[in-house]
């Protein structure tokens, strides 16, 4: 199923798009809630995929549902797997929202890039607040706190040999960009990696996803995602 809302999708109307994203949250949250209940009754998984500003609306909606569940003291079936593509949401805001809904979902995957010019512009429009989907603004910010600096984000970590299973994966697709402004992911390797966790629940770095090069940084990228797994998608 596809969910959409009025979107101008131009730089001059960016503020209007943000307003519409806030407006649609009041409709998206009950829509997701209804789908989750049906899938729960039918014994089916519900996988949610959101792109760019849509990821912002989805994250806020999931946090809203989690808050409602906690307030009313009830257990709410939520999606098995949430996938965010180039999420256009501030890192600090995301850190607050993810703390609320992460315990209620099966898994979270975030696809990011260092070549996303659209998110780079978004960061400027938001006063320099880094976007979650722009890897340069998240990894570098985290490492600056530890005194480590580098011009190439691929040199910021080391390969992890053990393939652990975390509840959240961040996957760098900087080498798999084919869309305009680096904001859409169209490379076949990305499509294949996207399908694996949906079709087979394949963990990052395992089996058909073995071309994900696991990396680790010295400091957590998000305060509330201490167990975040960071990988880079390698081309064939």
mmCIF file of C-alpha atoms in Angstrom:
data_model
loop_
_atom_site.group_PDB
_atom_site.id
_atom_site.type_symbol
_atom_site.label_atom_id
_atom_site.label_comp_id
_atom_site.label_asym_id
_atom_site.label_seq_id
_atom_site.Cartn_x
_atom_site.Cartn_y
_atom_site.Cartn_z
ATOM 1 C CA UNK A 1 0.000 0.000 0.000
ATOM 2 C CA UNK A 2 1.173 3.537 -0.705
ATOM 3 C CA UNK A 3 0.437 6.575 1.442
ATOM 4 C CA UNK A 4 1.014 10.098 0.160
ATOM 5 C CA UNK A 5 0.027 13.696 0.859
ATOM 6 C CA UNK A 6 0.195 17.088 -0.933
ATOM 7 C CA UNK A 7 3.820 17.792 -1.782
ATOM 8 C CA UNK A 8 5.243 20.626 -3.905
ATOM 9 C CA UNK A 9 8.731 19.090 -4.018
ATOM 10 C CA UNK A 10 10.513 22.320 -4.942
ATOM 11 C CA UNK A 11 13.044 24.386 -3.035
ATOM 12 C CA UNK A 12 10.823 27.495 -2.921
ATOM 13 C CA UNK A 13 7.969 25.448 -1.428
ATOM 14 C CA UNK A 14 10.077 23.510 1.078
ATOM 15 C CA UNK A 15 8.443 25.268 4.047
ATOM 16 C CA UNK A 16 4.994 24.431 2.666
ATOM 17 C CA UNK A 17 6.006 20.785 2.329
ATOM 18 C CA UNK A 18 7.112 20.752 5.974
ATOM 19 C CA UNK A 19 3.737 22.194 6.990
ATOM 20 C CA UNK A 20 1.933 19.503 5.003
ATOM 21 C CA UNK A 21 4.084 16.812 6.612
ATOM 22 C CA UNK A 22 2.911 18.029 10.018
ATOM 23 C CA UNK A 23 -0.671 18.178 8.765
ATOM 24 C CA UNK A 24 -0.647 14.629 7.453
ATOM 25 C CA UNK A 25 0.710 13.147 10.686
ATOM 26 C CA UNK A 26 -2.775 13.341 12.225
ATOM 27 C CA UNK A 27 -3.955 11.048 9.419
ATOM 28 C CA UNK A 28 -0.878 8.891 9.009
ATOM 29 C CA UNK A 29 -0.802 7.745 12.640
ATOM 30 C CA UNK A 30 -4.298 6.160 12.628
ATOM 31 C CA UNK A 31 -3.619 4.770 9.144
ATOM 32 C CA UNK A 32 -0.512 2.949 10.403
ATOM 33 C CA UNK A 33 -2.367 1.865 13.526
ATOM 34 C CA UNK A 34 -5.183 0.333 11.482
ATOM 35 C CA UNK A 35 -2.750 -1.511 9.187
ATOM 36 C CA UNK A 36 -0.805 -2.832 12.165
ATOM 37 C CA UNK A 37 -3.952 -4.194 13.791
ATOM 38 C CA UNK A 38 -5.064 -5.966 10.610
ATOM 39 C CA UNK A 39 -1.624 -7.521 10.111
ATOM 40 C CA UNK A 40 -1.569 -8.599 13.743
ATOM 41 C CA UNK A 41 -4.960 -10.283 13.376
ATOM 42 C CA UNK A 42 -3.900 -12.011 10.160
ATOM 43 C CA UNK A 43 -0.502 -13.086 11.512
ATOM 44 C CA UNK A 44 1.319 -11.032 8.871
ATOM 45 C CA UNK A 45 4.292 -8.712 9.161
ATOM 46 C CA UNK A 46 3.905 -5.034 8.372
ATOM 47 C CA UNK A 47 7.001 -3.408 6.892
ATOM 48 C CA UNK A 48 6.970 0.376 6.575
ATOM 49 C CA UNK A 49 9.266 2.191 4.129
ATOM 50 C CA UNK A 50 9.482 5.978 4.122
ATOM 51 C CA UNK A 51 11.661 8.376 2.147
ATOM 52 C CA UNK A 52 13.018 11.853 2.944
ATOM 53 C CA UNK A 53 10.374 14.070 4.574
ATOM 54 C CA UNK A 54 8.041 11.096 4.599
ATOM 55 C CA UNK A 55 10.423 9.479 7.067
ATOM 56 C CA UNK A 56 9.938 12.486 9.323
ATOM 57 C CA UNK A 57 6.157 12.063 9.234
ATOM 58 C CA UNK A 58 6.415 8.316 9.869
ATOM 59 C CA UNK A 59 8.856 8.656 12.768
ATOM 60 C CA UNK A 60 6.636 11.236 14.450
ATOM 61 C CA UNK A 61 3.568 9.050 13.914
ATOM 62 C CA UNK A 62 5.247 6.007 15.434
ATOM 63 C CA UNK A 63 6.342 8.059 18.433
ATOM 64 C CA UNK A 64 2.787 9.351 18.809
ATOM 65 C CA UNK A 65 1.384 5.806 18.764
ATOM 66 C CA UNK A 66 3.973 4.661 21.293
ATOM 67 C CA UNK A 67 3.085 7.539 23.623
ATOM 68 C CA UNK A 68 -0.624 6.766 23.292
ATOM 69 C CA UNK A 69 -0.022 3.113 24.172
ATOM 70 C CA UNK A 70 2.002 4.030 27.233
ATOM 71 C CA UNK A 71 -0.526 6.598 28.408
ATOM 72 C CA UNK A 72 -3.466 4.200 28.060
ATOM 73 C CA UNK A 73 -1.530 1.234 29.418
ATOM 74 C CA UNK A 74 -2.205 -0.997 26.433
ATOM 75 C CA UNK A 75 -0.086 -3.104 24.120
ATOM 76 C CA UNK A 76 -0.240 -1.997 20.488
ATOM 77 C CA UNK A 77 1.012 -4.154 17.603
ATOM 78 C CA UNK A 78 3.491 -2.085 15.606
ATOM 79 C CA UNK A 79 5.367 -2.808 12.340
ATOM 80 C CA UNK A 80 7.906 -5.589 12.283
ATOM 81 C CA UNK A 81 10.434 -3.603 10.262
ATOM 82 C CA UNK A 82 10.707 0.161 9.759
ATOM 83 C CA UNK A 83 12.956 1.284 6.882
ATOM 84 C CA UNK A 84 13.960 4.926 6.449
ATOM 85 C CA UNK A 85 15.497 6.090 3.178
ATOM 86 C CA UNK A 86 17.452 9.373 3.248
ATOM 87 C CA UNK A 87 15.442 10.590 6.244
ATOM 88 C CA UNK A 88 15.066 14.374 6.272
ATOM 89 C CA UNK A 89 14.794 14.839 10.016
ATOM 90 C CA UNK A 90 17.080 16.503 12.519
ATOM 91 C CA UNK A 91 19.393 14.187 14.431
ATOM 92 C CA UNK A 92 18.402 15.496 17.872
ATOM 93 C CA UNK A 93 14.673 15.225 17.125
ATOM 94 C CA UNK A 94 15.106 11.717 15.748
ATOM 95 C CA UNK A 95 17.024 10.729 18.870
ATOM 96 C CA UNK A 96 14.027 11.696 20.997
ATOM 97 C CA UNK A 97 11.443 9.985 18.812
ATOM 98 C CA UNK A 98 13.346 6.728 18.360
ATOM 99 C CA UNK A 99 13.604 6.303 22.119
ATOM 100 C CA UNK A 100 9.814 6.057 22.253
ATOM 101 C CA UNK A 101 8.988 3.691 19.412
ATOM 102 C CA UNK A 102 12.090 1.471 19.056
ATOM 103 C CA UNK A 103 11.080 -0.896 21.909
ATOM 104 C CA UNK A 104 7.791 -1.622 20.130
ATOM 105 C CA UNK A 105 9.113 -2.609 16.698
ATOM 106 C CA UNK A 106 11.097 -5.600 15.493
ATOM 107 C CA UNK A 107 13.843 -3.779 13.604
ATOM 108 C CA UNK A 108 14.902 -0.385 12.259
ATOM 109 C CA UNK A 109 17.022 0.158 9.134
ATOM 110 C CA UNK A 110 18.288 3.598 8.077
ATOM 111 C CA UNK A 111 19.863 4.111 4.647
ATOM 112 C CA UNK A 112 22.175 7.133 4.525
ATOM 113 C CA UNK A 113 24.664 8.760 2.154
ATOM 114 C CA UNK A 114 27.492 11.275 2.194
ATOM 115 C CA UNK A 115 26.589 12.478 -1.326
ATOM 116 C CA UNK A 116 23.030 13.611 -0.675
ATOM 117 C CA UNK A 117 22.974 17.216 -1.900
ATOM 118 C CA UNK A 118 19.273 17.628 -1.140
ATOM 119 C CA UNK A 119 19.819 16.830 2.544
ATOM 120 C CA UNK A 120 22.890 19.040 2.548
ATOM 121 C CA UNK A 121 20.678 21.922 1.470
ATOM 122 C CA UNK A 122 18.082 20.928 4.048
ATOM 123 C CA UNK A 123 20.747 21.120 6.732
ATOM 124 C CA UNK A 124 21.572 24.679 5.673
ATOM 125 C CA UNK A 125 17.893 25.646 5.689
ATOM 126 C CA UNK A 126 17.620 24.305 9.225
ATOM 127 C CA UNK A 127 20.482 26.372 10.577
ATOM 128 C CA UNK A 128 23.140 23.698 10.247
ATOM 129 C CA UNK A 129 21.247 21.021 12.182
ATOM 130 C CA UNK A 130 22.426 17.744 10.648
ATOM 131 C CA UNK A 131 19.944 15.445 8.942
ATOM 132 C CA UNK A 132 19.853 11.780 9.861
ATOM 133 C CA UNK A 133 20.125 10.710 6.216
ATOM 134 C CA UNK A 134 23.286 12.714 5.568
ATOM 135 C CA UNK A 135 26.087 10.542 6.908
ATOM 136 C CA UNK A 136 28.674 13.334 6.832
ATOM 137 C CA UNK A 137 26.637 15.348 9.323
ATOM 138 C CA UNK A 138 26.117 12.452 11.726
ATOM 139 C CA UNK A 139 29.364 10.518 11.755
ATOM 140 C CA UNK A 140 31.598 13.576 11.707
ATOM 141 C CA UNK A 141 29.593 15.237 14.465
ATOM 142 C CA UNK A 142 29.943 12.169 16.642
ATOM 143 C CA UNK A 143 33.668 11.850 16.064
ATOM 144 C CA UNK A 144 34.318 15.515 16.719
ATOM 145 C CA UNK A 145 33.274 14.828 20.293
ATOM 146 C CA UNK A 146 36.074 12.290 20.597
ATOM 147 C CA UNK A 147 38.719 14.480 18.975
ATOM 148 C CA UNK A 148 38.963 12.385 15.799
ATOM 149 C CA UNK A 149 38.740 14.080 12.408
ATOM 150 C CA UNK A 150 38.856 12.883 8.823
ATOM 151 C CA UNK A 151 37.878 14.169 5.391
ATOM 152 C CA UNK A 152 36.621 10.773 4.281
ATOM 153 C CA UNK A 153 33.865 9.124 6.335
ATOM 154 C CA UNK A 154 34.955 5.716 5.018
ATOM 155 C CA UNK A 155 38.108 6.009 7.123
ATOM 156 C CA UNK A 156 36.261 6.675 10.355
ATOM 157 C CA UNK A 157 35.823 3.101 11.490
ATOM 158 C CA UNK A 158 37.261 -0.364 11.239
ATOM 159 C CA UNK A 159 35.749 -3.559 9.927
ATOM 160 C CA UNK A 160 34.094 -5.676 12.599
ATOM 161 C CA UNK A 161 34.679 -9.391 12.056
ATOM 162 C CA UNK A 162 31.913 -10.679 14.333
ATOM 163 C CA UNK A 163 28.450 -10.291 12.842
ATOM 164 C CA UNK A 164 26.262 -9.406 15.804
ATOM 165 C CA UNK A 165 22.534 -8.772 15.635
ATOM 166 C CA UNK A 166 21.375 -5.316 16.648
ATOM 167 C CA UNK A 167 17.893 -3.863 16.622
ATOM 168 C CA UNK A 168 18.906 -0.928 14.426
ATOM 169 C CA UNK A 169 21.102 -0.828 11.319
ATOM 170 C CA UNK A 170 22.508 2.242 9.576
ATOM 171 C CA UNK A 171 23.686 1.471 6.055
ATOM 172 C CA UNK A 172 25.861 3.841 4.034
ATOM 173 C CA UNK A 173 24.926 3.707 0.342
ATOM 174 C CA UNK A 174 27.265 6.485 -0.807
ATOM 175 C CA UNK A 175 28.643 4.152 -3.482
ATOM 176 C CA UNK A 176 25.190 3.183 -4.757
ATOM 177 C CA UNK A 177 23.685 6.511 -5.754
ATOM 178 C CA UNK A 178 22.073 6.945 -9.161
ATOM 179 C CA UNK A 179 19.301 9.474 -8.551
ATOM 180 C CA UNK A 180 19.324 13.227 -9.044
ATOM 181 C CA UNK A 181 21.057 15.119 -6.227
ATOM 182 C CA UNK A 182 22.002 11.793 -4.615
ATOM 183 C CA UNK A 183 18.651 11.760 -2.811
ATOM 184 C CA UNK A 184 17.119 8.652 -4.377
ATOM 185 C CA UNK A 185 18.677 5.188 -4.336
ATOM 186 C CA UNK A 186 18.286 3.244 -7.575
ATOM 187 C CA UNK A 187 21.333 0.985 -7.789
ATOM 188 C CA UNK A 188 20.463 -2.741 -8.149
ATOM 189 C CA UNK A 189 22.692 -3.583 -5.176
ATOM 190 C CA UNK A 190 20.635 -1.275 -3.011
ATOM 191 C CA UNK A 191 17.351 -2.758 -4.255
ATOM 192 C CA UNK A 192 18.612 -6.255 -3.512
ATOM 193 C CA UNK A 193 19.748 -5.264 -0.028
ATOM 194 C CA UNK A 194 16.402 -3.556 0.634
ATOM 195 C CA UNK A 195 14.446 -6.680 -0.283
ATOM 196 C CA UNK A 196 16.443 -9.132 1.843
ATOM 197 C CA UNK A 197 15.244 -8.075 5.308
ATOM 198 C CA UNK A 198 11.687 -7.734 3.997
ATOM 199 C CA UNK A 199 11.500 -11.053 2.165
ATOM 200 C CA UNK A 200 13.792 -13.177 4.326
ATOM 201 C CA UNK A 201 14.540 -11.169 7.497
ATOM 202 C CA UNK A 202 18.237 -11.404 6.583
ATOM 203 C CA UNK A 203 20.474 -9.567 9.095
ATOM 204 C CA UNK A 204 23.037 -7.057 7.837
ATOM 205 C CA UNK A 205 26.318 -8.668 6.810
ATOM 206 C CA UNK A 206 24.908 -12.210 6.643
ATOM 207 C CA UNK A 207 24.227 -14.456 3.635
ATOM 208 C CA UNK A 208 22.903 -12.469 0.673
ATOM 209 C CA UNK A 209 23.865 -9.284 2.542
ATOM 210 C CA UNK A 210 27.485 -10.316 3.040
ATOM 211 C CA UNK A 211 28.622 -7.392 0.884
ATOM 212 C CA UNK A 212 27.734 -5.056 3.744
ATOM 213 C CA UNK A 213 31.045 -4.067 5.298
ATOM 214 C CA UNK A 214 30.529 -3.705 9.014
ATOM 215 C CA UNK A 215 32.140 -0.698 10.688
ATOM 216 C CA UNK A 216 32.335 0.668 14.171
ATOM 217 C CA UNK A 217 32.968 4.180 15.436
ATOM 218 C CA UNK A 218 34.384 5.145 18.784
ATOM 219 C CA UNK A 219 31.281 7.044 19.858
ATOM 220 C CA UNK A 220 27.587 6.356 19.416
ATOM 221 C CA UNK A 221 25.914 8.349 16.665
ATOM 222 C CA UNK A 222 22.703 8.647 18.659
ATOM 223 C CA UNK A 223 22.285 8.750 22.408
ATOM 224 C CA UNK A 224 19.254 6.442 22.315
ATOM 225 C CA UNK A 225 20.683 4.011 19.744
ATOM 226 C CA UNK A 226 23.614 2.618 21.673
ATOM 227 C CA UNK A 227 23.406 -0.705 19.814
ATOM 228 C CA UNK A 228 23.288 0.859 16.334
ATOM 229 C CA UNK A 229 25.063 -1.251 13.723
ATOM 230 C CA UNK A 230 26.882 0.744 11.009
ATOM 231 C CA UNK A 231 27.644 -0.834 7.619
ATOM 232 C CA UNK A 232 28.675 0.279 4.162
ATOM 233 C CA UNK A 233 27.111 -1.232 1.044
ATOM 234 C CA UNK A 234 29.793 -2.486 -1.305
ATOM 235 C CA UNK A 235 29.270 -2.793 -5.053
ATOM 236 C CA UNK A 236 30.073 -5.977 -6.901
#
